[in-house]
Coordinates of C-alpha atoms in Angstrom, one line a residue:
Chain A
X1 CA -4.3 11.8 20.2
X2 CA -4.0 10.2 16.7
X3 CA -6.5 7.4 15.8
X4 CA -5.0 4.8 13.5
X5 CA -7.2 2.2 12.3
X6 CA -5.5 -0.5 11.1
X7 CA -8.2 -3.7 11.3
X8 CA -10.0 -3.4 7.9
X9 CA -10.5 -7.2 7.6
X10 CA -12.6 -6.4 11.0
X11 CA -14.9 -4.0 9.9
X12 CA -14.5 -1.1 7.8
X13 CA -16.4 2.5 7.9
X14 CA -19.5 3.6 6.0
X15 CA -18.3 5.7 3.5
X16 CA -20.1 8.7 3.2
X17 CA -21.4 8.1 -0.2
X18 CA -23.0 4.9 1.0
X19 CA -24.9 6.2 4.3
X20 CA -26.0 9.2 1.7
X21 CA -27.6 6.9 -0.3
X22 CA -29.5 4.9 2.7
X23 CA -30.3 7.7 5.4
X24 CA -33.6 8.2 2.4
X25 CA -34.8 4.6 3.0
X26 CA -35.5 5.4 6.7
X27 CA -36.9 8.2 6.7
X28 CA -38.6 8.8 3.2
X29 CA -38.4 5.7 1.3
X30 CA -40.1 3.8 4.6
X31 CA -42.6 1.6 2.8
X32 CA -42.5 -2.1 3.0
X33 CA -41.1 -3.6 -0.3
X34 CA -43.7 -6.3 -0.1
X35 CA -46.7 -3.9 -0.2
X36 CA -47.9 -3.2 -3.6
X37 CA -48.9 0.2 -3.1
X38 CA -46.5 3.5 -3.9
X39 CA -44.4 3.7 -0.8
X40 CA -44.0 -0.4 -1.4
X41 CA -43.0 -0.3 -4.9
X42 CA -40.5 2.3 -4.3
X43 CA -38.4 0.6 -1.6
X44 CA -38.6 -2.7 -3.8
X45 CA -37.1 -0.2 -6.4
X46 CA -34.1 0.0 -4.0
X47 CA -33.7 -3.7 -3.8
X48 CA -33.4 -4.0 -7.1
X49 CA -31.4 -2.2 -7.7
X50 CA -29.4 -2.8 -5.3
X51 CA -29.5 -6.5 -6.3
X52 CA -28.0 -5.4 -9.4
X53 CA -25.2 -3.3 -8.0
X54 CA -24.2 -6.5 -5.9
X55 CA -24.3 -9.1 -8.6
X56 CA -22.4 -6.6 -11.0
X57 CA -19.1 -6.9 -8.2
X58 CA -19.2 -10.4 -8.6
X59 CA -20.5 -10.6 -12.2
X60 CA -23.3 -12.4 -11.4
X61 CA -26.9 -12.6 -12.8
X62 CA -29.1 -10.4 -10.4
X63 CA -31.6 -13.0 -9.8
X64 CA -28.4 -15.6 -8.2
X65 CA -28.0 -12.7 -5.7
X66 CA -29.9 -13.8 -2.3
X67 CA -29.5 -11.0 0.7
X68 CA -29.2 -12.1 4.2
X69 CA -28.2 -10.5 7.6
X70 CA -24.1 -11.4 7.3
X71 CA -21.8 -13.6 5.6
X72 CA -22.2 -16.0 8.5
X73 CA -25.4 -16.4 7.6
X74 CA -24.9 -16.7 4.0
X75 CA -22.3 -19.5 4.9
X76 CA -24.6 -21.3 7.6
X77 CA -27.5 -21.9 4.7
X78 CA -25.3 -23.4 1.8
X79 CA -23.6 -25.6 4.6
X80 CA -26.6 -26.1 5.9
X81 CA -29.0 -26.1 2.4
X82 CA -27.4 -28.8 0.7
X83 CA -26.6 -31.4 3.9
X84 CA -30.5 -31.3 3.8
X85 CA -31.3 -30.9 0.0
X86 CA -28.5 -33.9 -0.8
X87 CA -29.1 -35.5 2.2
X88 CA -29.5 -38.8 0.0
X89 CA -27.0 -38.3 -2.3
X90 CA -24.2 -37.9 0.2
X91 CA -23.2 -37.0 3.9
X92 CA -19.8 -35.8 3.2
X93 CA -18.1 -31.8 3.1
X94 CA -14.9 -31.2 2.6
X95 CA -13.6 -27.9 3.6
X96 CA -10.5 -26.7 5.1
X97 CA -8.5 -26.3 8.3
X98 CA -8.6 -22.4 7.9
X99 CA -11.9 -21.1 7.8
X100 CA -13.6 -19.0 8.9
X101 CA -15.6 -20.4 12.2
X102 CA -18.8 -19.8 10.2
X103 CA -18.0 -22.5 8.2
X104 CA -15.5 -24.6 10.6
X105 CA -18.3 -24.0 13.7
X106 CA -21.6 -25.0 10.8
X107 CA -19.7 -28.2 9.8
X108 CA -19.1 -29.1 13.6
X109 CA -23.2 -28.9 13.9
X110 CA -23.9 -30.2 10.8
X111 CA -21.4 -33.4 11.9
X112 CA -22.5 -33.5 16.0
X113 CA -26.2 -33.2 14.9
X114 CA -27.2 -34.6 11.3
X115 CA -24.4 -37.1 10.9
X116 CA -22.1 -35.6 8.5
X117 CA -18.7 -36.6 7.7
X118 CA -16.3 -33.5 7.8
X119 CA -12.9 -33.9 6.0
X120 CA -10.6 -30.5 7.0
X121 CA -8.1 -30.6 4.4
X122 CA -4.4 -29.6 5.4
X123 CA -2.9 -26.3 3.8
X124 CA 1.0 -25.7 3.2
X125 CA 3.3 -23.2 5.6
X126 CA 1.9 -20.5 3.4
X127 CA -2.0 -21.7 4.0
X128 CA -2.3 -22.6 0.1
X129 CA -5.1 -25.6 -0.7
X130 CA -3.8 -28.2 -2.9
X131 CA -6.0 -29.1 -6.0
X132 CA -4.6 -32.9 -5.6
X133 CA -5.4 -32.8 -1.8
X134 CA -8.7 -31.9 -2.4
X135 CA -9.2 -34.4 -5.1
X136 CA -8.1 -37.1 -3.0
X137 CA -10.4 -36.1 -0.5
X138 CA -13.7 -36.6 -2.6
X139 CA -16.0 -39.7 -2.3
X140 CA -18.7 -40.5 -4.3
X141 CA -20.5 -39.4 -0.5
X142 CA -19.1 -36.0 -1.2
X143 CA -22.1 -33.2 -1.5
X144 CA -20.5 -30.1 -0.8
X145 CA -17.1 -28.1 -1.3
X146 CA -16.5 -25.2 0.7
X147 CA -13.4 -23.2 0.2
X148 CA -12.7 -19.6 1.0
X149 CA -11.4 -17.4 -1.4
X150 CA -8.7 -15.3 0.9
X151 CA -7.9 -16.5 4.3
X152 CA -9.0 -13.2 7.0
X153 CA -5.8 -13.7 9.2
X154 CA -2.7 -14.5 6.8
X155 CA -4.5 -13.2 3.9
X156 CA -3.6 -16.7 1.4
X157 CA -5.4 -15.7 -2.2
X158 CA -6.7 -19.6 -2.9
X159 CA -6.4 -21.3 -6.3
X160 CA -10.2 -21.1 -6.3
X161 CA -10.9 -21.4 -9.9
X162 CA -8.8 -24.8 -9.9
X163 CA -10.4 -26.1 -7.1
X164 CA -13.7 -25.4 -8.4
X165 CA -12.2 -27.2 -11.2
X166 CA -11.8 -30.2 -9.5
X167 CA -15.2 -30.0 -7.8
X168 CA -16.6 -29.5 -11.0
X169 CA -15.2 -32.5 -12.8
X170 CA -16.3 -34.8 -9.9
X171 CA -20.0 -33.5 -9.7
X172 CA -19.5 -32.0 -6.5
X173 CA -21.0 -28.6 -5.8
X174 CA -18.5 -25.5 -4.8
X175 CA -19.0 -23.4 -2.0
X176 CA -16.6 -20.1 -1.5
X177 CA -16.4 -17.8 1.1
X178 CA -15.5 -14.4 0.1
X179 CA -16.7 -12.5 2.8
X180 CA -12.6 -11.0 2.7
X181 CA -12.0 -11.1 -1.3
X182 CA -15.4 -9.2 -2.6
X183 CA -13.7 -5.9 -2.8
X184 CA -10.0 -6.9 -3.0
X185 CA -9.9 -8.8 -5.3
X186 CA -11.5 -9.2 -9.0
X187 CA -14.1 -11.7 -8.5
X188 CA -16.0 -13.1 -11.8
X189 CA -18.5 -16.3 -10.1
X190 CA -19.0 -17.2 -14.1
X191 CA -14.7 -17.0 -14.7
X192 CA -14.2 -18.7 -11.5
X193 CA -16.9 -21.6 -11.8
X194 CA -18.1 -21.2 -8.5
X195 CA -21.6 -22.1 -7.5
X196 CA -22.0 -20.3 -4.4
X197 CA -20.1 -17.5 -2.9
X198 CA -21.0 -15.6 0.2
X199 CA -20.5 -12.2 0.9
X200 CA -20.8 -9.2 3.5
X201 CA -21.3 -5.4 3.5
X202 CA -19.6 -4.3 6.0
X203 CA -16.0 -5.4 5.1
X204 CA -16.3 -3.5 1.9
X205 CA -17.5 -0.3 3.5
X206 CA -21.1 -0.6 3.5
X207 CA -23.4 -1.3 6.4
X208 CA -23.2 -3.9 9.3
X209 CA -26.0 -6.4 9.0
X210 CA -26.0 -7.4 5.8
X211 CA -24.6 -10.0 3.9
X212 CA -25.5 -12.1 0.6
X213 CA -25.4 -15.7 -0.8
X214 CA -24.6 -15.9 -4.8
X215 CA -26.1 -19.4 -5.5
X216 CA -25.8 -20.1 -9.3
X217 CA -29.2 -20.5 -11.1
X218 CA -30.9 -23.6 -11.4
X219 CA -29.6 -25.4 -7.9
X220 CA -31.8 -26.4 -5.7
X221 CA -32.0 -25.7 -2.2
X222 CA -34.1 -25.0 0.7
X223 CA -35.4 -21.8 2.1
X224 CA -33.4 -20.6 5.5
X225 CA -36.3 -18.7 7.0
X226 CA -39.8 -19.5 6.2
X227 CA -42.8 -17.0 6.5
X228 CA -42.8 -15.1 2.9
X229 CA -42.0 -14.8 -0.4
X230 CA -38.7 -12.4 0.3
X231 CA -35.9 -13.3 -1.4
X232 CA -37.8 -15.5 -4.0
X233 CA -38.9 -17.0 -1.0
X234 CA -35.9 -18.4 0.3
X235 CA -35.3 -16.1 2.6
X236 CA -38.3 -14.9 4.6
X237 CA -38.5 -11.9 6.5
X238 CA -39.4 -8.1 6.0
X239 CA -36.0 -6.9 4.2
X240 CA -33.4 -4.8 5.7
X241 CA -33.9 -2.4 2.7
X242 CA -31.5 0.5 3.7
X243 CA -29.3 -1.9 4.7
X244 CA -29.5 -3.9 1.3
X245 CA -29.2 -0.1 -0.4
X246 CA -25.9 0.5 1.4
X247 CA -24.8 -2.6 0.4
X248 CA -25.1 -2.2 -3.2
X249 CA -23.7 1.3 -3.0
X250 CA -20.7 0.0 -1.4
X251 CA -20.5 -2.8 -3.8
X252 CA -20.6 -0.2 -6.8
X253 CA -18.1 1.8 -5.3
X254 CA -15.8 -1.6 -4.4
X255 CA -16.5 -2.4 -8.3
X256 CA -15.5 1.2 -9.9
X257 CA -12.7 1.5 -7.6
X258 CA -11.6 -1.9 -7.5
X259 CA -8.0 -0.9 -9.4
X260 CA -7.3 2.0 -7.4
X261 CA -8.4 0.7 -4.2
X262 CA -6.2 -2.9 -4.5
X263 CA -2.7 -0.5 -5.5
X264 CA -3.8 2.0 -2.3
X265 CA -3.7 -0.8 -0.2
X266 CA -0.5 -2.8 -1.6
X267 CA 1.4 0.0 -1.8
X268 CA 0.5 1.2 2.4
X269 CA 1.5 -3.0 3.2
X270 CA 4.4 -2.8 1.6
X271 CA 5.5 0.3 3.4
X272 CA 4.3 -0.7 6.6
X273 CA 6.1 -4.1 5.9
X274 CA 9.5 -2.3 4.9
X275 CA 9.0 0.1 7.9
X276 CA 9.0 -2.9 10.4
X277 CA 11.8 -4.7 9.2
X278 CA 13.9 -1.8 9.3
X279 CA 13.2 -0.5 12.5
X280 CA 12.1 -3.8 14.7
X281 CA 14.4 -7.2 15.0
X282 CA 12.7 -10.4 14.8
X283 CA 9.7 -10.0 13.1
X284 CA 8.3 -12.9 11.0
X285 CA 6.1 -12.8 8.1
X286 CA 3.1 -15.3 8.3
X287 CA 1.6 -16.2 5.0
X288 CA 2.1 -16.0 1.7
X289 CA 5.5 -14.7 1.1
X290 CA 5.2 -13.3 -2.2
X291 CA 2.5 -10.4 -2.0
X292 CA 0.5 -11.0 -5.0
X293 CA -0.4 -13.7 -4.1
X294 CA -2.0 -12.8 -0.6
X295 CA -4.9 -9.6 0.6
X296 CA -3.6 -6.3 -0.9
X297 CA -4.0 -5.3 2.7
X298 CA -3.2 -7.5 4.8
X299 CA 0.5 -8.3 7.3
X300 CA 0.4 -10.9 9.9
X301 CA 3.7 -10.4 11.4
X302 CA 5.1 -12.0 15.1
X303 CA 7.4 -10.4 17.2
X304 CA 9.5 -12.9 18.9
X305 CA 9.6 -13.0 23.1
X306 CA 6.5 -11.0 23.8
X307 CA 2.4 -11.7 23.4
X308 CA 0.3 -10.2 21.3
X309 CA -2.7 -9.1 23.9
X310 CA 0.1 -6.7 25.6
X311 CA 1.0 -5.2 22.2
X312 CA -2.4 -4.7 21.0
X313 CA -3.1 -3.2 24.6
X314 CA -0.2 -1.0 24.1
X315 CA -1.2 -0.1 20.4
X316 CA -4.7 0.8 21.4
X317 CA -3.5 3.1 24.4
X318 CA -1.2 5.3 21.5
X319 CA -4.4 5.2 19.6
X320 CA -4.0 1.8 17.0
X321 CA -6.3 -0.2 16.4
X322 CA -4.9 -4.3 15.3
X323 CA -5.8 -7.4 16.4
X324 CA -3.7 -10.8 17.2
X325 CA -3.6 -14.3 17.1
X326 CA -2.8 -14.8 20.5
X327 CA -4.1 -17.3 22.9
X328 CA -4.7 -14.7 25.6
X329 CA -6.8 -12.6 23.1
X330 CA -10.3 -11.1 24.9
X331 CA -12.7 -13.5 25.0
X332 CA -11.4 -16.5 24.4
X333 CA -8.7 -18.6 25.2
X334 CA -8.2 -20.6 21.8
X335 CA -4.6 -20.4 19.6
X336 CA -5.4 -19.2 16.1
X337 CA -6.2 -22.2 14.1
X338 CA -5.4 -20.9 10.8
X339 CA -1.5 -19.9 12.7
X340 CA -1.6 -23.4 13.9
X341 CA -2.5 -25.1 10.3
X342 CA 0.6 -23.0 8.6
X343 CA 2.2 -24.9 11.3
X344 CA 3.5 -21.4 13.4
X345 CA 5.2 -22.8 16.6
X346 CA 2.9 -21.7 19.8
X347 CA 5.3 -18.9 21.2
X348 CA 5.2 -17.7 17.9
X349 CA 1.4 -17.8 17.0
X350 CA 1.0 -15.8 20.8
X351 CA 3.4 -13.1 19.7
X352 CA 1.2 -12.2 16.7
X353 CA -0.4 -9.1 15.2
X354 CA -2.6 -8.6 12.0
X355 CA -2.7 -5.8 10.7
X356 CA -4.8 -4.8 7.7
X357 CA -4.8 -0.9 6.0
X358 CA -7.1 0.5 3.8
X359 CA -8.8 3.3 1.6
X360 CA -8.4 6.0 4.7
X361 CA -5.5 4.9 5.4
X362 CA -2.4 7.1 4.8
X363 CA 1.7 6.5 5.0
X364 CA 1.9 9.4 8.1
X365 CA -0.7 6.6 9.8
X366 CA 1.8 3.8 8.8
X367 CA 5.0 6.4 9.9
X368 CA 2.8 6.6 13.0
X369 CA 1.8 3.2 14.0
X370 CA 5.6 2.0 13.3
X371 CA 7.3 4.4 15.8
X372 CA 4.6 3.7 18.6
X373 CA 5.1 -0.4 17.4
X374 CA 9.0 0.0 17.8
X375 CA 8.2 1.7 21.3
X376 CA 5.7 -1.1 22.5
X377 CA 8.1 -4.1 21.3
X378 CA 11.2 -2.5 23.4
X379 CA 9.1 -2.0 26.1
X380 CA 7.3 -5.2 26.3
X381 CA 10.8 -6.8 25.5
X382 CA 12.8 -5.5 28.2
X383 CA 9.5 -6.4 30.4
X384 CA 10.0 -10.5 29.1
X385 CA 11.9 -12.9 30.9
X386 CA 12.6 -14.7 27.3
X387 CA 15.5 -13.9 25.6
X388 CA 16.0 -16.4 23.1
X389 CA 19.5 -17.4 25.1
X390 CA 17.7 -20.1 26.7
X391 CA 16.5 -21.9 23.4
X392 CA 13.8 -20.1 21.5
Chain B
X1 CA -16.3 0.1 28.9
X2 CA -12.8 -1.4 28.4
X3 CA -11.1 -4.8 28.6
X4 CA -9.7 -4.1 32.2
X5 CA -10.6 -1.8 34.9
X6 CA -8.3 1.2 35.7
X7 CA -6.3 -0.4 38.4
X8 CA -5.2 -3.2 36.0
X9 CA -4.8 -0.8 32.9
X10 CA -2.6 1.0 35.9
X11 CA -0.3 -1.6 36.8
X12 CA -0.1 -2.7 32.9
X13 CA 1.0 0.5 31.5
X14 CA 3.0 1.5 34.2
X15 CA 4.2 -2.2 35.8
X16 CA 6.0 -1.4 39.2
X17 CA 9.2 -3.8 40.4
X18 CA 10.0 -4.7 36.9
X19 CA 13.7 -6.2 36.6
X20 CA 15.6 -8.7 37.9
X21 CA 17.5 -8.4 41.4
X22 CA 21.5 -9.6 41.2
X23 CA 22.5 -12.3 43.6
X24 CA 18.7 -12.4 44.7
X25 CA 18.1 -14.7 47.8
X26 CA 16.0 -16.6 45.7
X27 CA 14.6 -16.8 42.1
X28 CA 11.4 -18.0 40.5
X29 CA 10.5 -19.3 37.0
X30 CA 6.8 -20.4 36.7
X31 CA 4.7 -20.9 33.0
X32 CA 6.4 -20.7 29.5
X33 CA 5.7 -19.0 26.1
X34 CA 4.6 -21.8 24.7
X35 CA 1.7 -21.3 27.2
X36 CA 1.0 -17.9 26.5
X37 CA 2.8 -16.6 29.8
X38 CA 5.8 -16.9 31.8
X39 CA 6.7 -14.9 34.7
X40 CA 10.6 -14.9 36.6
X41 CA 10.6 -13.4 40.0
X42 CA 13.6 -12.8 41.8
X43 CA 13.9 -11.9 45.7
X44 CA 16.0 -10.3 48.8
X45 CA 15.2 -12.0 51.9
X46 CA 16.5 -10.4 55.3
X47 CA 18.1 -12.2 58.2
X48 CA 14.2 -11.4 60.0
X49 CA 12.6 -13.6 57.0
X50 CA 11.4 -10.6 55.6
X51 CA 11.3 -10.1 51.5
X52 CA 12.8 -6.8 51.1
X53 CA 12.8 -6.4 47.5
X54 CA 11.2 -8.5 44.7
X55 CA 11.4 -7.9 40.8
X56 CA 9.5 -9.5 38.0
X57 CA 9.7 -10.0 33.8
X58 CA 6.6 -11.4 32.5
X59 CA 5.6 -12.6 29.0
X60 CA 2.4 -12.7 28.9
X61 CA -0.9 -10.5 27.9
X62 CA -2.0 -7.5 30.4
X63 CA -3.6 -9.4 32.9
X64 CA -0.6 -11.5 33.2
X65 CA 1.8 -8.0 33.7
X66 CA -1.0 -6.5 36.1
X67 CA -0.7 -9.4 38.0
X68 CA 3.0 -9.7 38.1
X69 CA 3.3 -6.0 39.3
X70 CA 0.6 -5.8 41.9
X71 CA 2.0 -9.6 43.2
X72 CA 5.2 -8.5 44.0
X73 CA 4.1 -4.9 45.6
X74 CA 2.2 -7.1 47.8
X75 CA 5.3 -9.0 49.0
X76 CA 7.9 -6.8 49.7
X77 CA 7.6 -5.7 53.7
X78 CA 6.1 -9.7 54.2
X79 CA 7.7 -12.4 55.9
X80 CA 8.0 -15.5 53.8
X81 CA 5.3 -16.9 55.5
X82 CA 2.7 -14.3 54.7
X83 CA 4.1 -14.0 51.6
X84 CA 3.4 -17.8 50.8
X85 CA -0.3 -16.9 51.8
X86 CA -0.6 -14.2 48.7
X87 CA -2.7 -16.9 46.8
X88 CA -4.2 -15.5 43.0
X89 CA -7.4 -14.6 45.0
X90 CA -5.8 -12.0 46.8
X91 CA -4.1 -10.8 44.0
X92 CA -7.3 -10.6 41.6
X93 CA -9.0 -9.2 44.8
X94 CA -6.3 -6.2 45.2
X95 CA -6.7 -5.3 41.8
X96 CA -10.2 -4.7 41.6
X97 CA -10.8 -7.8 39.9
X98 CA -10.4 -9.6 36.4
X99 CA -12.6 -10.7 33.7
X100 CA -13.2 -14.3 34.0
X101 CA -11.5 -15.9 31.3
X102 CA -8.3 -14.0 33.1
X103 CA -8.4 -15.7 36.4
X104 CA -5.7 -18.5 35.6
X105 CA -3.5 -15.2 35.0
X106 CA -3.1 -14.8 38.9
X107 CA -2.4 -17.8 39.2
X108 CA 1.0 -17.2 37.2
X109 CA 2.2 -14.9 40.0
X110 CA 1.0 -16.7 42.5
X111 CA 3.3 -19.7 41.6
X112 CA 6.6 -18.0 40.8
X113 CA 6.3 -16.1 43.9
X114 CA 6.1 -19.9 45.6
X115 CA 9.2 -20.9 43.4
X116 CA 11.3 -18.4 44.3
X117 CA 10.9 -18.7 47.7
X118 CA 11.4 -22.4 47.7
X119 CA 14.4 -21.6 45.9
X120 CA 15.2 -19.4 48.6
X121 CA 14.2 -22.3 51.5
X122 CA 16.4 -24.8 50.1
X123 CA 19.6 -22.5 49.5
X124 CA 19.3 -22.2 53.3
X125 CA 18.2 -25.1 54.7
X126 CA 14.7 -23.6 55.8
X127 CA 11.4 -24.8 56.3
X128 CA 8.0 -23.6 55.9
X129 CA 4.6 -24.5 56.7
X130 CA 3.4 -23.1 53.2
X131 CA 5.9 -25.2 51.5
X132 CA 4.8 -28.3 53.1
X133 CA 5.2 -31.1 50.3
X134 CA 6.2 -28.7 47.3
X135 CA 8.8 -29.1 44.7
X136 CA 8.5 -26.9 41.8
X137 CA 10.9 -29.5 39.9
X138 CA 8.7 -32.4 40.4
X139 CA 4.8 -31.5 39.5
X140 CA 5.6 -28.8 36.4
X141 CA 2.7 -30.7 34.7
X142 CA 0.4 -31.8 37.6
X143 CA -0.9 -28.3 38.7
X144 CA -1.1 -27.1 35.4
X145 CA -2.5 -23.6 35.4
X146 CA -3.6 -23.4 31.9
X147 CA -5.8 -25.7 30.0
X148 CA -5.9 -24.6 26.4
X149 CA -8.8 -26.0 24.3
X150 CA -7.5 -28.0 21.1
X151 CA -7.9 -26.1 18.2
X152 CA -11.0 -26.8 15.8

């Protein structure tokens, strides 16, 4: 049977290239990067490189480039950093009502547990931040800023550099998640004005496990795991150094590619976009409606009058991978927020797949997929008692 | 290691009794989209009070369907009365089981199977022990089978 994998925002696959470039740091390169003989120096090498590769994707100084074990943690310790480090400045974050739950689930901590005042701020239908929203939001309580860069289930390209803008000109510091945008789209931290943006590996084709903080020189913050001087000491523990070599790999790759990559991707969306309007009835877009300004690979699309656990089931039995917003989703039982900020009605939100391409990707995939899709919605159609006569 | 065990991926991918019956002796409507499921069973009762045929749609996500389709095998050949003893334990326990987080799923079934056979009872003037004090237009809200967390 034909595998499609269409769930890039998920995870994405090593490339080659990368686990080339890391299978040496297990086997040969072994040495501790602390330790000060050969072996030691040698894996350190890695890491600095490494370093370099990373802060080169996001145009960063090497040294502003902090690795951890995921962009959750990256996001946990500027959340978590500053409500300690400003602690008598301010006790206020504002952030938004469609993060990621690394940040949404950090703040609810940071507000249960060290007293914190959380302001979510509201996005439009097509999950844009305002600049005036956010600047009516600040206090002079207001420590921190976090904003992602693009949204990982309706794919919304933020006005970052204007809301860092804002931040900036109030004296508040600017936090952005762009676990999703590092390696879709061009990121400058210097252009954008930015002064911490977290990142992971494994979404750009590199390793699972490994993630990064950029914090912008000169801010002051505490450690996030104490016992050595890894990471300039603010990040303790024996690194992950073939981990941290795959991720600079893939972040080179992401870099030199970056054009080629981002018209790949559009131009698969667009034709998988065109495919399902032409050969399913109503479909609705979620997000932003004009492409450039959303993920190069990203469609969040509901199909009315059936659920989107059943159509993923059905996807995954012809071989697709996707995932949905549903309620009914494995695991848990919560609605998507982020579908429930744009304000998508809750029949709709349940009825909803994302699907996200990428570089292995190819149209016979998306000819594929959209066949089996046209299949699975007829079937699960003519298996629904709604019909839409009855008032929705 | 998937989702569902076989028996439920069975009765998902291949639902039995799918449809809806014309003129049924009684019809069901339990749960709606906005909940995440919704499931319309219809039924033929004989002049012996026994279901002879019972069809189902279902919106809803594979545990829902599963459900739906084992449910109404189990009631055809019942009499109404056993068939109002077909509670969502039975049902989860004749398919083998379902993850935990799915067990309001059975429920579904459960209590359009109930409606349609009160529908049934008060078309013809009958009575039933399992019935006893229940009127699916009265309580929609009181035996709510979902409870959906807020979103964060």
């Amino acid at each position: 049977m034909r595998e499609v994998y269409l769930d890039y925002s998920a995870t994405t696959p090593v490339k080659e290239e990368v686990v080339r470039e890391m299978i040496p740091y297990y086997t040969e390169v072994y040495g501790n990067p602390s330790s000060l003989y050969a072996p030691g120096l040698r894996a350190k090498e890695g890491l600095t490189n490494a370093r370099q590769q990373v802060a080169d994707l996001i145009g960063a100084n090497p040294a502003e480039v902090f690795f951890t074990s995921c962009g959750t943690e990256a996001d946990n310790w500027v959340l978590e950093g500053i409500a300690d480090q400003l602690k008598d400045k301010g006790n206020h974050i504002i952030t938004t009502k469609i993060e990621h739950h690394a940040i949404i689930h950090t703040c609810m901590y940071l507000q249960k547990y060290h007293g914190m005042e959380i302001t979510y701020l509201d996005v439009d239908e097509e999950g844009f931040v305002s600049p005036e929203d956010l600047e009516n939001a600040i206090t002079d309580k207001t420590i921190l800023i976090s904003i992602m860069m693009v949204n990982n289930e309706i794919g919304t390209l933020e006005p970052i550099k204007e809301l860092a803008a804002v931040a900036k000109k109030h004296g508040v510091l600017f936090h952005t998640d762009a676990v999703q945008a590092a390696g879709n789209v061009p990121i400058d931290v210097k252009d954008l004005g930015v002064d911490f943006l977290s990142m992971s590996a494994h979404k750009i084709y590199g390793p699972k496990g490994i993630g990064a903080l950029y914090k912008r020189k000169g801010i002051m913050m505490p450690s996030f795991i104490h016992g050595g001087a890894q990471e300039n000491r603010k990040r303790a523990g024996t690194e992950n150094t073939a981990g941290i070599v795959g991720f600079g790999k893939a972040a080179e790759l992401a870099r030199v590619n970056l054009d080629s990559h981002i018209a790949h991707s559009r131009e698969l969306r667009q034709y998988l976009w065109d495919q399902i309007q032409a050969k399913i009835d109503l479909v609705r877009l979620n997000g932003p409606k004009d492409f450039d300004k959303r993920h190069p690979a990203n469609l969040n699309v509901s199909f009315n009058y059936i659920e989107g656990e059943s159509i993923l089931l059905l996807l995954d039995a012809a071989g697709i991978s996707v995932s949905t917003g549903s309620a009914c989703s494995s695991g848990s039982l919560d609605i998507s927020h982020v579908l429930a900020a744009i304000q998508v009605p809750m029949e709709i939100i349940n009825g909803t797949v994302r699907f996200t391409v990428g570089d292995f990707t190819t149209k016979e995939d998306i000819d594929y997929t959209v066949d089996a899709l046209a299949k699975v919605v007829d079937t699960l159609r003519k298996l629904s008692p709604v019909t839409g006569k009855e008032g929705w | 290691m998937a989702l569902y065990n076989d028996t439920v991926m069975d009765h998902f991918l291949n639902p039995h009794n799918v449809g809806e019956i014309e003129d049924p002796s009684g019809k069901g409507i339990y749960g709606s989209p906005v909940c995440g499921d919704m499931m319309m069973v219809t039924i033929d009762v004989d002049e012996n009070d026994v279901i002879t045929d019972a069809k189902f749609k279902t919106y809803g996500c594979g545990s829902a369907i599963a459900s739906s389709s084992m449910a109404t095998d189990m009631i055809i050949g019942m009499t109404v009365e056993e068939a109002l003893t077909v509670s969502n334990k039975k049902i989860v326990e004749e398919l083998g089981g379902l993850p935990a987080i799915k067990i309001h799923c059975s429920v579904l079934a459960e209590h359009a199977i109930k409606n349609a056979i009160w529908d049934y009872a008060e078309k013809n003037g009958k009575h039933y022990a399992g019935l006893e004090g229940y009127n699916p237009t009265e309580d929609s809200e009181e035996d709510d089978h979902h409870d959906i967390p807020a979103a964060e």
